Amino acid sequence: MYGAYGHTGRFVVAQLRERGFIPVLSGRDAEKLRAAAASAAAAASASAPGLEVRPASVDDPASLDRALAGADAVINCAGPFATTAAPLIEAALRAGIPYVDVAAEIEANLDTFAHFAERARAAGAVIVPAMAFYGGLGDLLATAAMGDWTAADEATVAYGLSGWHPTPGTRTAGTVSRERRGGRRVRYADGRLEYHDESPTLLKWAFPDPMGTREVVGEFTMADVVTLPSHLAVRAVRTHMTTEAAKDLAASDTPAPTAADGHGRSDQTFVVDVVVRSGDTERRAVASGRDIYAVSAPLAVEAVHRILTGRTRTVGVASAGEIFDAPDFLRDLSPHISLEPLQERTVS
């Protein structure tokens, strides 16, 4: 577990232990790793084994090799992923183990597909980027909604967040992404990624009840523009965000998330509403739950479990919807998310 002492990393460590794995805690800061191990031990049962700590730095390949020695897989929760993903993937390839990360950075995910797809496929290795709330969950929902369709005109992922208290890691990753694309915005249209300087637009989106119709920032682009087109034949991918959440993220004084229950989750709630359209037919898949950071943990851990038990459909670099049975994966996320029945309708 690289980045084990970060906000999302702590959720992943807890989920690993709950699922019967023994995580090895790794990251750059030895003192923070020891504190995370002590915290995990305090939360565990008396019979649970203590957790090993292996400090490692992404600019020191030998330390990464020591950290991964004897491990069955590596989960990377340390951003910015523009800095951490490639070195950890290289280390995973050297160790011959699968790699999973929770990257929401569009450019970092693009790099993973571009730089490692051929090598990973040739080696029979498994690399799953963006196996988290952003990128992973939307991809699973879109894949499930596509069903027997081989192509679609467009896929829209609407994020209905009650608010968004970003972690320091989220803010840093956002800064890195903006700098890499020179402050431009990005979208996936006409079968390709486009960078542009157009201003965002406000739209109305009819989320399922009880959320109902909300104002959203149109084309508030997230990692779904990388994960969905990597394996689904869609001409356009759009992602929208409720304005409350977008404003929270943009405000420099929005505090980090705080625990509101015994599991450490915040009081943030979410609805992810995915609509795929082919001609005049729409298919819709909806998931809801609590705390976008906390829910990334069962997504990543379920992915590792399925990889290690051979429940995968391909090798190489692959997004969640390509490598896993999407409907089955989503069902196994209960009770972490609630799913609505898939819907189909004809639109004029």
Coordinates of C-alpha atoms in Angstrom, one line a residue:
M1 CA 0.0 0.0 0.0
Y2 CA 1.9 3.1 -1.2
G3 CA 0.6 6.3 0.2
A4 CA -0.8 4.4 3.2
Y5 CA -0.9 7.4 5.5
G6 CA -2.9 9.6 3.2
H7 CA -6.6 10.3 3.6
T8 CA -7.7 7.7 1.0
G9 CA -4.8 5.4 1.8
R10 CA -6.1 5.0 5.4
F11 CA -9.5 3.9 4.1
V12 CA -7.8 1.4 1.8
V13 CA -5.7 0.0 4.6
A14 CA -8.8 -0.5 6.7
Q15 CA -10.6 -2.1 3.8
L16 CA -7.7 -4.5 3.1
R17 CA -7.7 -5.7 6.7
E18 CA -11.4 -6.1 6.7
R19 CA -11.2 -8.3 3.6
G20 CA -8.5 -10.5 5.1
F21 CA -5.4 -9.0 3.4
I22 CA -2.3 -8.0 5.4
P23 CA -1.1 -4.7 4.0
V24 CA 2.5 -3.6 4.0
L25 CA 2.5 0.2 4.5
S26 CA 4.8 2.2 2.3
G27 CA 5.3 5.8 1.4
R28 CA 7.9 8.6 1.5
D29 CA 7.6 9.6 5.2
A30 CA 8.7 6.9 7.7
E31 CA 7.3 8.8 10.7
K32 CA 3.9 9.1 9.1
L33 CA 4.0 5.4 8.2
R34 CA 4.7 4.4 11.7
A35 CA 1.8 6.6 12.9
A36 CA -0.5 5.0 10.4
A37 CA 0.6 1.5 11.5
A38 CA -0.1 2.4 15.1
S39 CA -3.5 3.9 14.3
A40 CA -4.4 0.8 12.3
A41 CA -3.3 -1.5 15.1
A42 CA -5.4 0.5 17.6
A43 CA -8.5 0.1 15.4
A44 CA -7.9 -3.7 14.8
S45 CA -8.8 -6.6 17.0
A46 CA -6.3 -7.9 19.5
S47 CA -5.6 -11.0 17.4
A48 CA -4.9 -9.0 14.2
P49 CA -1.2 -9.0 13.1
G50 CA 0.8 -5.8 13.3
L51 CA 1.6 -4.1 10.1
E52 CA 5.0 -3.9 8.5
V53 CA 6.3 -0.4 7.5
R54 CA 8.6 -0.1 4.5
P55 CA 9.5 3.5 3.6
A56 CA 10.3 4.1 -0.1
S57 CA 10.7 7.0 -2.4
V58 CA 9.6 7.1 -6.1
D59 CA 13.0 8.6 -7.0
D60 CA 14.8 5.7 -5.5
P61 CA 14.0 2.5 -7.5
A62 CA 15.9 0.3 -5.1
S63 CA 13.7 1.4 -2.2
L64 CA 10.6 0.6 -4.2
D65 CA 12.0 -2.8 -5.0
R66 CA 12.5 -3.4 -1.3
A67 CA 9.0 -2.2 -0.5
L68 CA 7.4 -4.5 -3.0
A69 CA 9.5 -7.6 -2.2
G70 CA 7.2 -10.5 -1.4
A71 CA 4.0 -8.6 -2.1
D72 CA 1.1 -10.0 -4.1
A73 CA 0.0 -6.6 -5.6
V74 CA 0.6 -2.9 -5.1
I75 CA -2.1 -0.2 -4.6
N76 CA -0.9 3.3 -5.2
C77 CA -2.8 6.0 -3.3
A78 CA -0.1 8.7 -3.3
G79 CA -0.5 11.7 -5.5
P80 CA 0.3 13.5 -7.6
F81 CA 0.1 10.5 -9.8
A82 CA 2.0 12.4 -12.5
T83 CA 5.0 11.8 -10.2
T84 CA 4.2 8.5 -8.5
A85 CA 2.4 6.3 -11.1
A86 CA 5.3 5.6 -13.5
P87 CA 7.9 4.7 -10.9
L88 CA 5.6 2.4 -9.1
I89 CA 4.4 0.7 -12.3
E90 CA 8.0 0.1 -13.2
A91 CA 8.6 -1.4 -9.8
A92 CA 5.5 -3.6 -10.1
L93 CA 6.7 -4.8 -13.5
R94 CA 10.1 -5.7 -12.1
A95 CA 8.4 -7.5 -9.2
G96 CA 6.0 -9.3 -11.5
I97 CA 2.9 -8.2 -9.5
P98 CA -0.3 -6.3 -10.5
Y99 CA -0.6 -2.6 -10.0
V100 CA -3.8 -0.6 -9.1
D101 CA -4.1 3.1 -8.4
V102 CA -6.8 5.6 -7.5
A103 CA -5.6 8.4 -9.8
A104 CA -8.1 11.0 -10.8
E105 CA -5.6 13.0 -12.8
I106 CA -6.5 12.9 -16.5
E107 CA -3.0 13.4 -17.8
A108 CA -1.5 10.8 -15.4
N109 CA -4.0 8.2 -16.5
L110 CA -3.3 9.1 -20.2
D111 CA 0.4 8.6 -19.5
T112 CA -0.3 5.1 -18.0
F113 CA -2.1 3.9 -21.1
A114 CA 0.3 5.5 -23.5
H115 CA 3.6 4.4 -21.8
F116 CA 2.8 1.0 -20.5
A117 CA 0.0 -0.6 -22.6
E118 CA 2.3 -2.6 -24.9
R119 CA 4.9 -3.6 -22.3
A120 CA 2.2 -4.7 -19.8
R121 CA 0.4 -6.7 -22.5
A122 CA 3.6 -8.4 -23.7
A123 CA 4.5 -9.3 -20.1
G124 CA 1.0 -10.5 -19.3
A125 CA 0.9 -8.0 -16.5
V126 CA -2.2 -6.3 -15.0
I127 CA -2.2 -2.5 -14.5
V128 CA -5.5 -0.8 -13.5
P129 CA -5.4 3.0 -13.3
A130 CA -8.2 5.2 -11.9
M131 CA -9.7 2.4 -9.8
A132 CA -11.6 4.8 -7.6
F133 CA -14.7 7.0 -7.4
Y134 CA -13.5 9.1 -10.4
G135 CA -12.7 7.1 -13.4
G136 CA -13.5 3.7 -12.0
L137 CA -17.1 3.9 -10.7
G138 CA -18.3 5.8 -13.8
D139 CA -16.6 3.4 -16.1
L140 CA -18.3 0.4 -14.4
L141 CA -21.7 2.1 -14.6
A142 CA -21.3 3.0 -18.2
T143 CA -20.1 -0.5 -19.1
A144 CA -23.1 -2.0 -17.3
A145 CA -25.4 0.5 -19.0
M146 CA -24.0 -0.3 -22.5
G147 CA -24.9 -4.0 -22.0
D148 CA -25.1 -5.6 -25.4
W149 CA -24.4 -2.4 -27.3
T150 CA -21.2 -2.4 -29.3
A151 CA -21.2 1.4 -29.7
A152 CA -22.9 4.5 -28.5
D153 CA -23.2 8.1 -29.6
E154 CA -22.4 9.5 -26.2
A155 CA -21.9 8.8 -22.5
T156 CA -22.7 11.3 -19.8
V157 CA -21.5 10.9 -16.2
A158 CA -23.3 13.4 -13.9
Y159 CA -21.9 13.7 -10.4
G160 CA -24.4 14.7 -7.8
L161 CA -22.3 15.6 -4.8
S162 CA -23.8 17.3 -1.8
G163 CA -20.5 19.2 -1.4
W164 CA -16.8 18.6 -1.8
H165 CA -14.3 19.1 0.9
P166 CA -11.1 18.3 -1.0
T167 CA -8.0 16.7 0.6
P168 CA -4.6 18.4 0.3
G169 CA -3.8 15.6 -2.2
T170 CA -6.8 16.5 -4.3
R171 CA -5.7 20.1 -4.4
T172 CA -2.1 19.3 -5.3
A173 CA -3.2 16.9 -8.1
G174 CA -5.5 19.5 -9.5
T175 CA -2.7 22.1 -9.6
V176 CA -0.4 19.6 -11.4
S177 CA -3.1 18.8 -14.0
R178 CA -3.9 22.5 -14.7
E179 CA -0.2 23.2 -15.1
R180 CA 0.3 20.3 -17.4
R181 CA -2.4 21.5 -19.8
G182 CA -1.6 25.2 -19.4
G183 CA -4.8 26.1 -17.7
R184 CA -6.9 24.8 -20.6
R185 CA -10.0 22.7 -20.2
V186 CA -10.3 19.2 -21.8
R187 CA -13.2 17.2 -23.3
Y188 CA -13.7 14.0 -25.2
A189 CA -15.7 14.7 -28.4
D190 CA -15.9 13.3 -31.9
G191 CA -13.8 10.3 -30.8
R192 CA -10.9 12.2 -29.5
L193 CA -9.6 14.3 -26.6
E194 CA -9.6 18.1 -27.2
Y195 CA -8.0 20.9 -25.2
H196 CA -9.8 24.2 -25.3
D197 CA -10.3 27.6 -23.7
E198 CA -14.1 27.8 -23.7
S199 CA -15.8 28.9 -20.5
P200 CA -17.8 26.3 -18.5
T201 CA -21.6 26.4 -18.9
L202 CA -24.3 25.8 -16.3
L203 CA -26.9 23.2 -17.0
K204 CA -29.9 21.6 -15.3
W205 CA -29.6 17.8 -14.7
A206 CA -32.5 15.6 -13.6
F207 CA -30.9 13.3 -11.0
P208 CA -33.1 10.5 -9.7
D209 CA -35.2 11.3 -6.6
P210 CA -34.6 12.3 -3.9
M211 CA -31.9 14.6 -5.3
G212 CA -34.0 15.7 -8.2
T213 CA -33.1 18.4 -10.7
R214 CA -29.9 20.3 -9.8
E215 CA -27.7 22.9 -11.4
V216 CA -24.5 21.4 -12.7
V217 CA -21.3 22.7 -14.3
G218 CA -21.3 21.3 -17.8
E219 CA -18.3 19.3 -18.9
F220 CA -16.6 19.5 -15.6
T221 CA -14.2 17.0 -17.0
M222 CA -12.9 14.1 -14.9
A223 CA -10.9 10.9 -15.5
D224 CA -13.9 9.2 -17.2
V225 CA -12.8 10.9 -20.5
V226 CA -9.8 8.5 -20.3
T227 CA -11.3 5.3 -18.8
L228 CA -14.5 5.0 -20.9
P229 CA -13.1 5.6 -24.4
S230 CA -10.2 3.2 -23.6
H231 CA -12.5 0.3 -24.3
L232 CA -16.0 1.6 -25.1
A233 CA -16.8 2.8 -28.7
V234 CA -18.4 6.1 -27.7
R235 CA -18.1 9.3 -29.8
A236 CA -18.4 11.7 -26.9
V237 CA -17.9 11.5 -23.1
R238 CA -19.3 14.3 -20.9
T239 CA -19.0 14.7 -17.2
H240 CA -21.0 17.2 -15.1
M241 CA -20.6 18.3 -11.5
T242 CA -23.2 19.8 -9.1
T243 CA -22.4 23.5 -8.7
E244 CA -22.2 23.2 -4.9
A245 CA -19.4 20.7 -5.2
A246 CA -17.6 22.7 -7.9
K247 CA -17.7 25.9 -5.8
D248 CA -16.3 24.0 -2.8
L249 CA -13.4 22.7 -4.8
A250 CA -12.7 26.1 -6.3
A251 CA -12.7 27.9 -2.9
S252 CA -9.3 28.1 -1.3
D253 CA -10.8 28.2 2.2
T254 CA -12.9 25.0 1.9
P255 CA -11.6 22.7 4.7
A256 CA -10.5 19.1 4.3
P257 CA -13.1 16.4 5.0
T258 CA -13.7 15.5 8.6
A259 CA -15.0 12.3 10.0
A260 CA -18.7 12.1 10.8
D261 CA -19.1 8.4 11.7
G262 CA -17.2 5.6 13.3
H263 CA -15.7 4.5 10.0
G264 CA -14.1 7.9 9.5
R265 CA -16.4 8.9 6.6
S266 CA -17.5 12.5 6.1
D267 CA -21.2 13.4 5.8
Q268 CA -20.8 14.0 2.1
T269 CA -23.3 12.1 -0.1
F270 CA -23.2 11.4 -3.8
V271 CA -25.2 10.2 -6.7
V272 CA -23.4 9.1 -9.9
D273 CA -25.9 9.2 -12.8
V274 CA -24.6 7.6 -16.0
V275 CA -26.6 7.9 -19.3
V276 CA -25.4 6.3 -22.6
R277 CA -27.2 7.1 -25.8
S278 CA -27.4 5.3 -29.1
G279 CA -29.7 7.0 -31.6
D280 CA -33.0 7.7 -29.9
T281 CA -32.4 5.2 -27.1
E282 CA -30.9 5.9 -23.7
R283 CA -29.7 3.5 -21.0
R284 CA -29.2 4.7 -17.5
A285 CA -27.2 3.3 -14.5
V286 CA -27.2 5.0 -11.1
A287 CA -25.2 4.5 -8.0
S288 CA -25.4 6.4 -4.7
G289 CA -23.5 6.4 -1.4
R290 CA -21.4 8.4 1.1
D291 CA -18.0 9.9 0.9
I292 CA -16.1 9.8 -2.4
Y293 CA -12.8 9.1 -0.7
A294 CA -14.0 6.3 1.5
V295 CA -15.8 4.6 -1.4
S296 CA -12.6 4.5 -3.4
A297 CA -11.3 1.9 -0.9
P298 CA -13.7 -0.9 -1.6
L299 CA -13.3 -0.2 -5.4
A300 CA -9.6 -0.6 -5.2
V301 CA -9.6 -3.6 -2.8
E302 CA -12.3 -5.4 -4.8
A303 CA -10.2 -4.9 -7.9
V304 CA -7.1 -6.4 -6.2
H305 CA -9.2 -9.3 -4.9
R306 CA -10.5 -10.1 -8.4
I307 CA -7.1 -9.8 -10.0
L308 CA -5.5 -12.2 -7.5
T309 CA -8.4 -14.7 -7.8
G310 CA -8.3 -14.7 -11.6
R311 CA -11.6 -12.9 -12.2
T312 CA -10.3 -10.7 -15.0
R313 CA -11.0 -10.5 -18.7
T314 CA -7.8 -9.2 -20.1
V315 CA -4.2 -8.3 -19.3
G316 CA -2.2 -5.1 -19.9
V317 CA -3.3 -1.6 -18.9
A318 CA -7.1 -1.7 -18.6
S319 CA -9.8 0.3 -16.9
A320 CA -12.3 -1.2 -14.5
G321 CA -15.1 -1.7 -17.1
E322 CA -12.8 -3.6 -19.5
I323 CA -11.0 -5.9 -17.1
F324 CA -13.9 -6.8 -14.8
D325 CA -17.5 -8.0 -15.2
A326 CA -19.0 -4.6 -14.6
P327 CA -22.5 -5.6 -13.4
D328 CA -21.1 -8.3 -11.1
F329 CA -18.4 -6.0 -9.7
L330 CA -21.1 -3.3 -8.9
R331 CA -23.3 -5.8 -7.1
D332 CA -20.3 -6.9 -5.0
L333 CA -19.8 -3.3 -3.9
S334 CA -22.9 -3.5 -1.7
P335 CA -23.2 -2.2 1.1
H336 CA -20.8 0.5 0.1
I337 CA -23.0 1.8 -2.7
S338 CA -26.7 1.5 -3.6
L339 CA -27.6 0.7 -7.2
E340 CA -30.8 1.5 -9.0
P341 CA -32.2 -1.0 -11.6
L342 CA -30.9 -0.3 -15.1
Q343 CA -33.3 1.8 -17.2
E344 CA -33.9 2.1 -20.9
R345 CA -36.1 4.7 -22.7
T346 CA -36.7 6.2 -26.1
V347 CA -36.0 9.9 -26.4
S348 CA -37.3 12.3 -29.0

